[in-house]
């Protein structure tokens, strides 16, 4: 598997699973039902951030976007978001993307990484980020309307670099 910077031509391949994940409504508080072009600015980062793709045998199987969490005096802390094609989950792609983001963030001079909204019922994500050195620093109660569990919390997770 290769992880590389995403090009504009990669967007339809990312959107293929982006649209599925958003329509499931279990992990992101992004708008549902977005068209290809409506969704593009929600995922394809512009500098100083960037978007990467994980490619396996010529197929885009995951993606991450990363950059500063806040502008100005908050720009020394990074953030990131991750997608793995549901057909490829459980194969280490999320971990590889997470490790890539940590390395990229360190190389870009960030002092830490904060994930602002990890759905507390997303056990695989919470486990993965904890195993990569992130900790839950707070939980916003009832901040996410989960399709099966109703109102659940959103964890704020952080890792120093």
Short mmCIF file of C-alpha atoms in Angstrom, two decimals:
data_model
loop_
_atom_site.label_atom_id
_atom_site.label_comp_id
_atom_site.label_asym_id
_atom_site.label_seq_id
_atom_site.Cartn_x
_atom_site.Cartn_y
_atom_site.Cartn_z
CA UNK A 1 0.00 0.00 0.00
CA UNK A 2 1.19 3.48 -0.89
CA UNK A 3 0.19 6.74 0.85
CA UNK A 4 0.63 9.83 -1.30
CA UNK A 5 -0.66 13.38 -1.71
CA UNK A 6 -4.12 13.37 -3.28
CA UNK A 7 -4.57 14.99 -6.67
CA UNK A 8 -7.74 16.56 -8.03
CA UNK A 9 -8.11 13.46 -10.19
CA UNK A 10 -8.28 11.32 -7.03
CA UNK A 11 -11.39 13.03 -5.71
CA UNK A 12 -13.97 10.79 -7.49
CA UNK A 13 -12.21 7.72 -6.06
CA UNK A 14 -12.34 9.19 -2.54
CA UNK A 15 -15.94 10.33 -3.00
CA UNK A 16 -16.93 6.74 -3.82
CA UNK A 17 -16.58 5.81 -0.13
CA UNK A 18 -16.88 9.33 1.35
CA UNK A 19 -20.53 9.41 0.20
CA UNK A 20 -21.23 5.96 1.68
CA UNK A 21 -19.68 6.82 5.05
CA UNK A 22 -21.51 10.17 5.28
CA UNK A 23 -24.84 8.59 4.33
CA UNK A 24 -24.43 6.00 7.13
CA UNK A 25 -24.30 8.89 9.60
CA UNK A 26 -22.30 7.06 12.27
CA UNK A 27 -18.94 8.84 12.35
CA UNK A 28 -19.04 12.35 10.88
CA UNK A 29 -21.19 15.41 11.48
CA UNK A 30 -20.88 16.34 7.81
CA UNK A 31 -23.88 17.09 5.58
CA UNK A 32 -25.50 14.01 4.09
CA UNK A 33 -26.51 13.69 0.44
CA UNK A 34 -23.76 15.92 -0.94
CA UNK A 35 -23.01 15.74 -4.65
CA UNK A 36 -19.49 15.10 -5.88
CA UNK A 37 -18.82 18.83 -6.19
CA UNK A 38 -20.59 19.86 -2.97
CA UNK A 39 -18.49 17.39 -0.97
CA UNK A 40 -15.11 18.31 -2.49
CA UNK A 41 -14.33 21.32 -0.23
CA UNK A 42 -15.33 19.30 2.85
CA UNK A 43 -12.48 16.84 2.20
CA UNK A 44 -9.90 18.19 -0.23
CA UNK A 45 -7.68 20.44 1.91
CA UNK A 46 -5.83 23.45 0.61
CA UNK A 47 -2.40 24.57 1.89
CA UNK A 48 -1.19 24.78 4.56
CA UNK A 49 -3.11 21.52 4.96
CA UNK A 50 -3.19 18.59 2.60
CA UNK A 51 -5.16 15.48 1.71
CA UNK A 52 -3.56 12.10 1.13
CA UNK A 53 -4.80 8.83 -0.30
CA UNK A 54 -3.96 5.25 0.56
CA UNK A 55 -3.69 3.23 -2.66
CA UNK A 56 -3.63 -0.55 -2.84
CA UNK A 57 -3.16 -2.26 -6.20
CA UNK A 58 -4.21 0.92 -8.02
CA UNK A 59 -7.41 1.43 -6.00
CA UNK A 60 -7.94 4.27 -3.50
CA UNK A 61 -8.86 2.50 -0.25
CA UNK A 62 -8.51 5.32 2.27
CA UNK A 63 -7.83 9.00 2.71
CA UNK A 64 -6.85 11.51 5.37
CA UNK A 65 -6.94 15.28 5.48
CA UNK A 66 -4.76 17.28 7.81
CA UNK A 67 -3.67 20.78 8.67
CA UNK A 68 -3.79 23.39 11.43
CA UNK A 69 -6.59 22.93 13.94
CA UNK A 70 -7.04 26.70 14.30
CA UNK A 71 -5.57 29.76 12.57
CA UNK A 72 -3.19 32.28 14.07
CA UNK A 73 -2.15 31.57 17.64
CA UNK A 74 -3.70 28.09 17.47
CA UNK A 75 -1.92 27.04 14.30
CA UNK A 76 0.83 25.14 16.17
CA UNK A 77 -1.68 22.32 16.85
CA UNK A 78 -2.75 20.15 13.96
CA UNK A 79 -5.91 18.20 13.27
CA UNK A 80 -6.89 15.45 10.87
CA UNK A 81 -9.81 13.40 9.62
CA UNK A 82 -9.77 9.89 8.19
CA UNK A 83 -11.81 7.69 5.86
CA UNK A 84 -11.29 4.04 5.03
CA UNK A 85 -13.36 2.37 2.33
CA UNK A 86 -15.77 0.08 4.26
CA UNK A 87 -14.76 -2.83 2.01
CA UNK A 88 -11.16 -2.46 3.25
CA UNK A 89 -11.68 -1.77 6.96
CA UNK A 90 -9.77 -3.92 9.42
CA UNK A 91 -6.72 -4.24 7.18
CA UNK A 92 -4.45 -1.65 8.88
CA UNK A 93 -5.22 1.22 6.50
CA UNK A 94 -6.47 3.53 9.27
CA UNK A 95 -3.36 2.83 11.33
CA UNK A 96 -1.08 3.50 8.34
CA UNK A 97 -2.91 6.78 7.65
CA UNK A 98 -2.71 7.73 11.35
CA UNK A 99 1.03 7.06 11.44
CA UNK A 100 1.44 9.07 8.24
CA UNK A 101 -0.44 12.03 9.72
CA UNK A 102 1.66 11.93 12.89
CA UNK A 103 4.87 11.97 10.82
CA UNK A 104 3.59 14.71 8.52
CA UNK A 105 2.45 16.84 11.47
CA UNK A 106 5.81 16.45 13.21
CA UNK A 107 7.69 17.34 9.99
CA UNK A 108 5.47 20.42 9.52
CA UNK A 109 6.41 21.62 13.01
CA UNK A 110 3.11 21.06 14.81
CA UNK A 111 3.42 20.68 18.60
CA UNK A 112 0.43 18.35 18.91
CA UNK A 113 -2.63 16.97 17.12
CA UNK A 114 -6.21 17.38 18.31
CA UNK A 115 -9.20 15.50 16.95
CA UNK A 116 -12.21 17.66 17.71
CA UNK A 117 -15.03 15.18 17.21
CA UNK A 118 -14.50 11.43 17.63
CA UNK A 119 -17.91 9.82 18.11
CA UNK A 120 -17.74 8.02 21.46
CA UNK A 121 -19.57 4.95 20.11
CA UNK A 122 -16.97 4.55 17.34
CA UNK A 123 -15.00 1.95 19.31
CA UNK A 124 -12.55 1.04 16.53
CA UNK A 125 -11.53 4.70 16.07
CA UNK A 126 -11.20 5.37 19.81
CA UNK A 127 -9.10 2.20 20.17
CA UNK A 128 -6.89 3.08 17.19
CA UNK A 129 -6.21 6.65 18.30
CA UNK A 130 -5.53 5.56 21.89
CA UNK A 131 -3.07 2.94 20.62
CA UNK A 132 -1.28 5.70 18.65
CA UNK A 133 -0.81 7.83 21.76
CA UNK A 134 -3.93 10.01 21.73
CA UNK A 135 -5.95 10.49 24.88
CA UNK A 136 -9.50 11.65 25.46
CA UNK A 137 -9.15 15.11 27.01
CA UNK A 138 -12.88 15.76 27.16
CA UNK A 139 -16.25 14.67 25.85
CA UNK A 140 -19.02 16.97 24.68
CA UNK A 141 -22.18 15.22 25.88
CA UNK A 142 -25.04 14.54 23.45
CA UNK A 143 -23.21 16.38 20.64
CA UNK A 144 -23.81 13.76 17.93
CA UNK A 145 -27.13 12.32 16.79
CA UNK A 146 -26.27 8.70 16.04
CA UNK A 147 -28.78 6.77 13.88
CA UNK A 148 -28.85 3.77 16.26
CA UNK A 149 -27.75 5.12 19.66
CA UNK A 150 -29.44 8.53 19.60
CA UNK A 151 -27.57 11.40 21.22
CA UNK A 152 -24.01 10.40 22.09
CA UNK A 153 -20.88 12.30 23.05
CA UNK A 154 -18.07 13.57 20.87
CA UNK A 155 -14.59 12.96 22.29
CA UNK A 156 -11.87 15.54 21.93
CA UNK A 157 -8.66 13.54 21.60
CA UNK A 158 -5.13 14.95 21.76
CA UNK A 159 -1.55 13.82 21.32
CA UNK A 160 1.58 15.87 21.97
CA UNK A 161 4.31 15.66 19.33
#
